[in-house]
XYZ file of C-alpha atoms in Angstrom:
674
model
C 104.340 72.713 74.709
C 107.510 71.381 73.140
C 107.228 69.394 70.030
C 109.894 66.755 69.741
C 113.128 65.654 71.292
C 115.605 64.379 68.733
C 114.693 60.776 69.188
C 118.123 59.342 68.895
C 119.493 61.784 71.410
C 117.993 60.033 74.401
C 118.020 56.405 73.331
C 120.969 54.075 73.513
C 118.903 51.459 71.690
C 117.474 52.184 68.257
C 118.060 55.902 68.232
C 115.437 56.425 65.589
C 112.614 54.731 67.471
C 110.333 57.631 68.174
C 108.076 55.504 70.342
C 110.839 54.812 72.882
C 110.633 51.111 72.130
C 113.947 49.374 72.649
C 115.747 46.610 70.851
C 119.442 45.901 70.771
C 121.408 47.402 67.910
C 125.033 48.336 67.422
C 125.980 51.491 65.610
C 129.295 52.614 64.238
C 131.011 55.288 66.314
C 132.352 58.405 64.670
C 134.524 61.121 66.116
C 133.197 64.650 66.436
C 134.253 66.502 63.289
C 133.076 70.011 64.203
C 135.232 72.722 62.707
C 135.769 76.249 63.894
C 133.399 78.942 62.710
C 134.652 81.432 60.150
C 133.947 85.138 60.091
C 130.614 84.762 58.249
C 127.366 83.654 59.838
C 127.969 80.019 58.934
C 128.567 77.226 61.402
C 129.601 73.650 60.723
C 127.248 70.814 61.589
C 128.595 67.386 62.499
C 126.805 64.145 61.687
C 126.712 61.479 64.380
C 125.748 58.232 62.599
C 123.005 59.851 60.498
C 121.032 60.157 63.707
C 122.172 63.390 65.346
C 123.285 66.718 63.902
C 125.361 68.819 66.261
C 126.708 72.383 66.252
C 128.752 74.382 68.751
C 127.546 77.349 70.784
C 129.389 79.428 73.346
C 127.421 80.071 76.524
C 128.954 82.076 79.375
C 132.385 81.498 77.835
C 131.931 77.706 77.631
C 131.838 75.965 74.233
C 129.009 73.454 74.219
C 128.027 71.004 71.440
C 124.230 71.022 71.078
C 121.722 69.175 68.949
C 120.003 71.186 66.209
C 116.239 70.856 66.513
C 113.884 72.778 64.243
C 110.971 71.101 66.029
C 111.340 72.917 69.373
C 112.182 76.448 70.505
C 114.114 76.282 73.802
C 117.785 76.060 74.740
C 119.013 73.705 77.437
C 122.459 72.471 78.451
C 123.925 70.152 81.072
C 126.836 70.662 83.444
C 127.692 74.123 84.720
C 127.919 77.499 83.011
C 130.212 80.219 84.330
C 129.153 83.854 84.312
C 125.496 82.865 84.400
C 122.680 84.156 86.590
C 119.915 82.126 88.206
C 116.603 83.981 87.795
C 114.897 81.856 90.448
C 112.521 79.982 88.181
C 112.422 76.361 87.113
C 110.762 74.522 84.256
C 110.395 71.027 82.842
C 110.582 70.486 79.098
C 108.720 67.374 77.972
C 109.744 65.687 74.735
C 108.658 62.652 72.775
C 111.155 60.631 74.798
C 112.153 61.774 78.278
C 112.247 65.282 79.654
C 114.714 67.978 80.601
C 114.091 69.728 83.927
C 116.041 72.293 85.902
C 116.433 75.975 86.726
C 116.407 78.886 84.298
C 119.621 80.893 83.990
C 120.778 83.733 81.765
C 124.194 84.181 80.161
C 125.781 85.695 77.065
C 125.526 83.479 73.989
C 127.501 83.257 70.747
C 126.068 81.277 67.838
C 127.006 81.455 64.141
C 129.077 84.579 64.852
C 126.136 86.360 66.459
C 126.216 87.472 70.091
C 123.156 87.623 72.309
C 123.332 89.106 75.799
C 121.488 87.590 78.747
C 119.988 84.673 76.862
C 117.682 82.569 79.040
C 118.351 78.834 79.035
C 117.540 75.754 81.075
C 120.417 74.302 83.083
C 119.832 70.555 83.470
C 121.918 69.205 86.343
C 119.994 65.965 86.864
C 120.294 63.775 83.764
C 118.916 60.621 85.383
C 115.783 60.840 83.217
C 117.944 60.392 80.123
C 118.258 56.815 78.931
C 121.850 57.380 77.777
C 124.896 59.400 78.713
C 124.459 62.195 76.222
C 128.051 63.354 76.681
C 129.250 60.043 75.270
C 126.954 60.642 72.291
C 128.824 63.828 71.458
C 126.544 66.597 72.699
C 125.685 68.387 75.958
C 122.486 70.218 75.176
C 119.896 71.186 72.592
C 119.094 74.397 70.739
C 115.555 74.843 69.465
C 115.217 76.581 66.098
C 111.425 76.557 65.919
C 108.961 79.485 66.125
C 109.121 81.596 69.266
C 105.524 80.766 70.205
C 106.610 77.228 71.049
C 109.048 78.318 73.758
C 108.223 77.129 77.272
C 110.991 79.235 78.820
C 109.489 82.319 77.187
C 106.245 81.705 79.065
C 108.148 81.532 82.362
C 110.367 84.593 81.907
C 108.842 88.051 82.131
C 111.187 89.829 79.706
C 112.723 89.437 76.255
C 115.596 87.311 77.564
C 113.216 84.355 77.527
C 112.660 84.522 73.767
C 114.200 81.847 71.577
C 117.792 82.222 70.379
C 116.839 82.946 66.762
C 114.212 85.462 67.861
C 116.827 87.303 69.929
C 119.334 87.295 67.050
C 116.848 88.711 64.553
C 115.557 91.305 67.028
C 119.048 92.611 67.812
C 120.091 92.658 64.144
C 117.239 94.437 62.412
C 119.134 94.819 59.128
C 119.582 91.058 58.755
C 117.105 88.864 56.920
C 115.034 86.683 59.232
C 115.903 83.241 57.910
C 118.283 80.350 58.422
C 119.405 77.590 56.091
C 120.288 73.993 56.904
C 122.401 71.520 54.936
C 122.668 67.991 56.356
C 125.213 65.549 54.991
C 124.815 61.791 54.607
C 127.301 59.506 56.289
C 128.360 56.522 54.191
C 127.598 58.224 50.870
C 130.744 58.852 48.804
C 129.104 61.783 46.982
C 127.599 63.531 50.010
C 129.121 66.769 51.337
C 131.857 66.185 53.884
C 130.041 68.163 56.552
C 126.748 69.884 57.126
C 126.302 73.638 57.372
C 123.928 76.050 59.104
C 123.705 79.697 58.114
C 121.778 82.647 59.503
C 120.557 85.453 57.232
C 122.643 84.284 54.268
C 122.708 81.245 51.951
C 125.670 79.033 51.228
C 127.523 80.364 48.158
C 127.078 77.140 46.167
C 123.315 77.080 46.794
C 122.261 80.677 46.165
C 119.750 79.449 43.585
C 117.527 78.384 46.476
C 116.000 81.864 46.232
C 114.385 80.804 42.935
C 112.549 77.872 44.490
C 108.826 78.116 45.359
C 108.028 79.789 48.655
C 105.946 77.246 50.539
C 103.694 79.114 53.009
C 103.756 77.802 56.548
C 100.343 76.544 57.603
C 99.547 78.188 60.911
C 97.761 76.398 63.709
C 94.846 77.815 65.677
C 95.721 80.818 67.851
C 94.681 78.939 70.982
C 97.262 76.216 70.268
C 100.072 78.324 68.801
C 102.510 76.660 71.191
C 102.267 73.709 68.801
C 103.285 75.808 65.796
C 105.951 74.089 63.689
C 107.640 74.476 60.339
C 104.810 72.835 58.418
C 103.595 73.109 54.832
C 101.182 71.383 52.467
C 102.276 68.790 49.955
C 100.984 68.950 46.418
C 97.857 67.021 45.505
C 98.912 63.369 45.314
C 102.335 64.625 46.336
C 103.926 61.314 47.388
C 105.133 58.974 44.632
C 105.745 55.428 45.870
C 108.277 52.764 44.822
C 105.979 51.594 42.016
C 105.942 55.071 40.478
C 102.298 55.684 41.403
C 100.913 58.317 43.802
C 100.206 57.101 47.316
C 96.699 58.265 48.173
C 96.307 59.109 51.848
C 93.607 61.169 53.555
C 94.725 63.993 55.821
C 93.720 64.072 59.487
C 93.933 67.882 59.465
C 90.341 69.194 59.157
C 91.401 72.296 57.213
C 93.697 70.503 54.753
C 92.552 70.544 51.107
C 91.563 67.242 49.527
C 94.515 65.169 48.365
C 97.101 67.188 50.305
C 98.959 66.404 53.523
C 100.465 68.687 56.170
C 104.174 67.954 56.638
C 106.427 69.193 59.465
C 110.161 69.682 58.836
C 112.032 68.634 61.964
C 115.793 68.157 62.081
C 115.406 66.471 65.470
C 113.679 63.350 64.110
C 115.944 60.656 62.760
C 113.190 58.553 61.201
C 110.419 60.480 59.413
C 106.946 59.728 60.716
C 104.306 59.341 57.995
C 100.695 58.093 57.840
C 100.454 54.358 58.390
C 98.899 53.761 54.969
C 101.814 55.560 53.351
C 104.429 53.581 55.287
C 102.676 50.336 54.376
C 102.602 51.357 50.706
C 106.367 51.984 50.747
C 107.490 48.787 52.497
C 104.502 46.408 52.500
C 105.105 45.155 48.949
C 108.803 44.386 49.427
C 109.685 40.690 49.350
C 111.027 39.739 52.754
C 109.706 42.860 54.509
C 108.586 42.471 58.120
C 106.852 44.735 60.561
C 108.356 44.449 64.029
C 105.407 44.902 66.374
C 107.629 45.218 69.424
C 109.684 48.013 67.898
C 106.892 49.301 65.639
C 109.224 49.635 62.646
C 109.389 48.156 59.164
C 112.484 46.160 58.197
C 113.489 45.243 54.630
C 116.417 43.423 52.996
C 119.352 45.827 52.721
C 119.828 45.070 49.009
C 116.300 46.271 48.167
C 116.403 49.573 46.287
C 113.300 51.685 46.878
C 112.534 54.964 45.141
C 110.416 57.619 46.827
C 109.564 61.156 45.734
C 107.785 64.084 47.402
C 106.207 67.036 45.615
C 106.047 70.541 47.084
C 105.099 73.630 45.122
C 105.192 71.742 41.831
C 108.793 70.594 42.364
C 109.806 66.965 42.801
C 112.150 66.039 45.647
C 113.541 62.512 45.181
C 114.708 60.649 48.276
C 118.062 58.890 48.098
C 117.638 55.074 48.329
C 120.169 55.105 51.183
C 117.679 57.302 53.074
C 114.618 55.152 52.315
C 116.176 52.306 54.320
C 119.012 52.556 56.847
C 121.806 50.085 57.563
C 123.095 52.066 60.547
C 121.381 49.886 63.174
C 122.664 46.380 62.399
C 119.257 44.769 62.870
C 118.417 41.149 62.060
C 115.198 39.587 60.812
C 113.165 36.833 62.453
C 115.353 34.320 60.575
C 118.598 35.919 61.738
C 119.414 37.643 58.444
C 120.798 41.214 58.506
C 118.100 43.703 57.569
C 117.751 47.445 57.216
C 115.271 49.683 58.986
C 112.664 51.395 56.860
C 113.162 55.068 57.651
C 109.619 56.289 56.864
C 107.768 54.737 59.771
C 104.057 54.843 60.755
C 103.293 57.898 62.837
C 101.357 57.426 66.051
C 98.434 59.635 66.985
C 100.293 60.686 70.131
C 102.413 63.063 68.037
C 99.424 64.902 66.572
C 96.559 64.529 69.025
C 95.140 67.873 67.938
C 95.248 66.853 64.282
C 97.541 69.721 63.221
C 99.798 67.764 60.858
C 99.995 64.412 59.077
C 103.695 63.609 59.012
C 107.091 64.639 60.339
C 109.829 64.801 57.723
C 113.002 64.386 59.744
C 116.648 63.833 58.942
C 116.143 61.132 56.302
C 114.143 63.624 54.236
C 116.126 66.777 55.012
C 119.379 65.186 53.813
C 117.889 65.378 50.328
C 117.188 69.114 50.337
C 118.902 72.362 51.123
C 116.342 73.941 53.439
C 115.606 77.630 54.021
C 113.306 78.583 56.917
C 112.031 82.171 56.772
C 110.561 83.341 60.093
C 108.499 86.166 58.574
C 105.928 87.455 61.044
C 106.841 84.769 63.564
C 109.006 87.639 64.782
C 106.816 89.481 67.268
C 109.252 92.129 68.516
C 110.199 93.827 65.247
C 108.659 96.988 63.856
C 109.025 95.782 60.276
C 106.396 93.533 58.729
C 108.346 90.654 57.259
C 105.341 88.961 55.679
C 104.165 85.429 56.264
C 106.693 82.734 57.172
C 107.646 80.316 54.422
C 109.977 77.457 53.537
C 112.094 76.974 50.426
C 113.540 73.607 49.448
C 116.303 73.024 46.918
C 116.452 69.385 45.714
C 119.899 67.813 46.079
C 119.338 64.188 45.017
C 119.884 63.105 41.433
C 117.991 59.867 40.779
C 120.639 58.336 38.490
C 123.549 59.275 40.740
C 121.648 58.020 43.786
C 121.038 54.671 42.068
C 124.751 54.314 41.409
C 125.552 55.241 45.029
C 123.214 52.512 46.258
C 124.780 49.897 43.996
C 128.240 50.877 45.198
C 127.402 51.002 48.924
C 124.823 48.199 49.338
C 125.480 45.868 46.389
C 129.288 46.009 46.296
C 129.221 47.529 42.832
C 127.063 44.809 41.212
C 123.648 46.073 40.126
C 121.099 43.375 40.953
C 118.170 45.727 41.471
C 116.450 44.329 38.381
C 116.355 40.753 39.653
C 113.017 39.050 40.263
C 113.857 38.798 43.960
C 113.733 42.598 44.147
C 110.451 43.001 42.278
C 107.562 44.474 44.229
C 104.677 42.210 45.157
C 101.249 42.808 43.591
C 99.149 45.408 45.345
C 96.665 42.789 46.578
C 99.508 40.986 48.383
C 100.711 44.065 50.234
C 101.318 43.615 53.949
C 99.760 46.008 56.439
C 101.203 47.009 59.768
C 98.830 46.112 62.625
C 97.416 48.807 64.850
C 97.759 48.212 68.568
C 94.864 48.739 70.962
C 96.664 51.715 72.483
C 97.112 53.264 69.056
C 93.418 52.793 68.233
C 92.525 54.608 71.425
C 94.891 57.424 70.499
C 93.312 57.625 67.055
C 89.859 58.099 68.579
C 91.247 60.797 70.858
C 92.905 62.490 67.900
C 89.691 62.341 65.877
C 87.831 64.172 68.651
C 90.549 66.614 69.699
C 91.449 67.563 66.131
C 87.898 68.820 65.676
C 87.536 70.523 69.031
C 87.077 74.040 67.548
C 84.085 72.834 65.526
C 82.672 70.888 68.477
C 83.123 73.920 70.734
C 81.401 76.272 68.294
C 78.556 73.803 67.812
C 78.007 73.458 71.556
C 78.153 77.232 71.986
C 75.551 77.777 69.266
C 73.310 75.121 70.834
C 73.531 76.777 74.262
C 72.782 80.204 72.787
C 69.782 78.817 70.920
C 68.465 77.237 74.109
C 68.903 80.493 76.019
C 67.243 82.417 73.203
C 64.329 79.967 73.063
C 63.789 80.147 76.821
C 63.974 83.946 76.737
C 61.526 84.091 73.839
C 59.067 81.793 75.593
C 59.250 83.891 78.745
C 58.647 87.084 76.764
C 55.709 85.532 74.920
C 54.151 84.279 78.142
C 54.635 87.665 79.758
C 53.072 89.479 76.807
C 50.135 87.095 76.789
C 49.481 87.797 80.434
C 49.550 91.535 79.760
C 47.241 91.140 76.774
C 44.859 88.974 78.780
C 44.540 91.621 81.453
C 44.062 94.379 78.904
C 41.527 92.354 76.879
C 39.271 91.693 79.825
C 38.899 95.440 80.267
C 38.256 96.173 76.573
C 35.592 93.652 75.524
C 33.295 95.932 73.485
C 30.151 93.804 73.707
C 27.443 93.715 76.343
C 27.086 90.509 78.272
C 24.130 88.314 77.289
C 21.219 87.674 79.568
C 18.721 84.893 79.944
C 15.667 87.168 80.088
C 13.598 87.383 76.900
C 14.069 90.622 75.033
C 17.223 91.532 76.924
C 20.375 92.606 75.064
C 22.344 89.774 73.518
C 25.621 89.592 71.714
C 24.077 90.615 68.357
C 23.020 94.169 67.919
C 20.824 94.118 64.801
C 19.295 91.319 62.713
C 18.012 91.510 59.185
C 14.416 90.462 58.359
C 13.192 92.298 61.476
C 12.087 95.859 61.464
C 13.479 98.330 63.940
C 10.198 98.458 65.868
C 10.683 94.910 67.105
C 13.954 95.745 68.870
C 14.407 96.757 72.476
C 16.263 99.964 73.206
C 19.170 99.625 75.658
C 20.803 102.996 75.542
C 22.677 103.098 72.222
C 22.617 99.328 71.865
C 19.889 97.305 70.194
C 19.434 93.568 70.633
C 17.567 91.123 68.448
C 14.395 89.534 69.821
C 14.513 86.179 71.490
C 11.865 84.822 69.099
C 14.101 85.508 66.125
C 15.405 81.959 66.370
C 18.988 82.821 67.320
C 20.472 81.529 70.586
C 20.975 83.737 73.583
C 23.904 82.792 75.774
C 23.548 83.041 79.515
C 25.629 85.734 81.134
C 26.826 83.302 83.777
C 28.253 80.936 81.160
C 29.862 83.866 79.346
C 31.526 85.114 82.501
C 32.675 81.597 83.395
C 34.293 81.235 80.002
C 36.232 84.450 80.505
C 38.127 83.000 83.459
C 39.678 80.322 81.259
C 39.836 82.383 78.087
C 43.640 82.545 77.998
C 44.307 78.825 78.070
C 45.143 78.701 74.365
C 44.777 80.660 71.152
C 45.018 77.673 68.834
C 41.192 77.253 68.460
C 40.760 80.612 66.768
C 43.231 79.576 64.114
C 41.552 76.215 63.584
C 37.865 77.005 64.005
C 37.467 80.273 62.110
C 38.742 78.998 58.754
C 36.399 76.010 59.093
C 33.420 78.224 59.882
C 34.165 80.737 57.133
C 34.813 78.067 54.540
C 31.538 76.334 55.331
C 29.668 79.622 55.254
C 31.166 80.541 51.886
C 30.334 77.171 50.358
C 26.773 77.312 51.721
C 26.194 80.820 50.492
C 27.601 80.216 47.034
C 25.811 76.878 46.593
C 22.431 78.357 47.516
C 21.913 82.099 47.091
C 18.836 81.963 49.264
C 19.820 84.021 52.326
C 17.587 82.191 54.739
C 18.794 78.740 53.686
C 22.425 79.793 53.676
C 22.070 81.359 57.084
C 20.480 78.260 58.540
C 23.213 76.017 57.149
C 26.022 78.221 58.410
C 24.413 78.597 61.776
C 24.032 74.829 61.972
C 27.759 74.425 61.326
C 28.534 76.970 63.985
C 26.343 75.156 66.486
C 28.331 71.956 65.859
C 31.614 73.566 66.925
C 32.524 72.130 70.321
C 31.453 74.380 73.118
C 34.853 74.079 74.737
C 36.337 75.743 71.641
C 33.782 78.531 71.984
C 34.739 79.120 75.586
C 38.519 78.839 75.380
C 39.239 82.305 74.056
C 37.100 85.351 74.692
C 38.165 86.835 71.379
C 37.385 83.646 69.527
C 33.949 83.460 71.180
C 33.188 87.041 70.261
C 34.142 86.435 66.659
C 31.977 83.285 66.633
C 29.014 85.342 67.796
C 29.489 87.914 65.095
C 30.095 85.420 62.338
C 26.977 83.451 63.286
C 24.747 86.502 63.452
C 22.189 87.107 60.664
C 23.784 90.453 59.938
C 27.045 88.760 59.020
C 25.877 85.398 57.712
C 23.060 86.811 55.605
C 24.082 90.230 54.366
C 21.798 92.242 52.059
C 22.184 91.692 48.355
C 23.428 93.193 46.191
C 26.473 94.634 47.924
C 28.207 97.766 46.639
C 31.702 96.763 47.817
C 33.338 94.929 50.723
C 34.277 98.133 52.510
C 30.890 99.790 52.163
C 29.322 96.533 53.288
C 31.353 96.782 56.481
C 29.985 100.219 57.143
C 26.425 98.915 56.866
C 26.752 95.792 58.984
C 26.044 96.450 62.630
C 28.793 95.077 64.807
C 31.438 95.326 62.123
C 33.169 98.124 63.953
C 33.807 95.897 66.947
C 34.906 93.076 64.662
C 37.408 95.363 62.965
C 38.582 96.574 66.351
C 39.034 92.958 67.339
C 41.201 92.434 64.256
C 43.114 95.635 65.104
C 42.434 97.327 61.756
C 40.960 100.798 61.183
C 37.199 101.193 60.792
C 35.647 101.320 58.254
C 38.654 100.813 55.938
C 41.186 97.985 55.922
C 44.851 99.050 55.742
C 47.113 96.570 53.952
C 50.141 97.852 55.879
C 48.577 96.874 59.201
C 46.726 93.828 58.017
C 49.648 91.413 58.393
C 51.315 92.794 61.514
C 50.655 91.965 65.119
C 50.044 88.929 67.236
C 49.498 85.616 65.374
C 45.949 85.351 66.706
C 45.122 88.807 65.385
C 46.680 88.000 62.029
C 44.457 84.900 61.898
C 41.415 87.018 62.663
C 42.307 89.498 59.917
C 42.873 86.689 57.447
C 39.482 85.176 58.301
C 37.866 88.583 57.865
C 39.293 88.986 54.376
C 38.244 85.461 53.392
C 34.727 86.152 54.629
C 34.524 89.443 52.746
C 35.723 87.786 49.555
C 33.174 84.991 49.909
C 30.355 87.422 50.570
C 31.221 89.492 47.524
């Protein structure tokens, strides 16, 4: 996706209005002052009313003046190009204002004394979508100087001919450094250079000290949106100093930006820099006589108002010339009919950064104050050499004292009235604020959501994976429970109770009865019916088995209650018979539905309520030897899935939660008995 069309290039009305809003202005015409290229890799850049910067290229033998745009990456021209070849593909390049559509051709290209063979370009033959006759504006095309990833033509062409012009130049000249420099002059300033300059792989001789300036690393966008990659860097913390000499505090919309820093794009195609609304209001809202034109969405101020503005990058201050803080090139008038100047640093709309990848666009009004070096680094994808990360270097060109004198000479006819009360800034509490339209509010909401789409996407993905994992886990648990239920029914180690007196019950041996009073049933002995302990009917026991797998919660809830009560009863009254009766009474109060829900729980209840478990002999040698002496303890230990007659600590806390609960209850009971 292309970034920006040089705004003034397609508008006859206010060339700097990035929102394509029109109002009548009259600008001074200036003849094209392009000069011939010399033998070095330097080309002259003409200035068309401080709103367009133009250089010459030669394409298919035809010399064509084109706009210089560091905010896009494609080349397009109008008219016809001899010695060119139609590759049979078409494309439409959408810009901030208008679009350029046509067929893709290839032809040999010369630019800054470099030659590129078979360079792909867009030939625009229908210019009806343009709001002006661009030929009358002094240019017939546009050359994009941005990163190669932003090229739309590159995505359409299957070979290297579709790469951007700078990418082709650097690829074919591997010994050259992968950077360009840009110097933009200021029209109407007596001390500004006569003409601008663009160089490739070499600096201008008078500005070689740019190599000593801080290398500002380019902040890269997400890989999925690398077509929106621009020349963008971070400001310093509190890196914008307003007209009152104080930092302008603005929050970044870029989620990854550090606190107090903003992401700024350097774009030679934007006449008026686009900055956060709060920053624009802080610059112009305190000026006496300032107005915000809602129709045009621009600030206007009296032309005799001197405003100072400074940016900080890499610890270096970059003052902005007062002639660049407000522009007199548009001959605008106020609501009262007085001539006014346009504030150049205008509120940015969310439409320019819907994905929240940058906060402001520093266009021509900023770049006239710096000598700019753009190093492509590893933006170059077709070179075998690792050129490191891309970076930007800025050499400040504006001297504050000299700029003040220039302003007095140009705007105040040589009489310095900047200290008058009429030019004093209003108090901060009287600052005006530019209104936000309904459409802009909607765009802001869209930007807020879209700028955070990677985080939203990751969050949704994690939620879906958790849901899938939870469903899978539940299915596995249910499946394992069904398998365990089937296996458990086959492995119940106890005989079923009967209703006949003297028949085997669930308890094998009871204390306080001698062995002669027991009935022999093979290897199993049962306590007598007249012992006072309940005998459960076999029919009820079998009926409970059918619904035994409804839940395993009761075993976790009931066993601790039973064991706790037993322990308290036993400790409070050492009399075995009394303790047994109390514990058995508690057991009998447990709801029968709890006793019948889980066959394992019921079995444990039977054992824990038996005399052999509730009323063990005293004294006891040790918990483990006690287990060996208690009839039925083997089955209980088997139920808890621990070895008999010893308890292994390594296996005690592993297994199904219900088994862990049973083991825990067993240990508590042993401790209480001891």
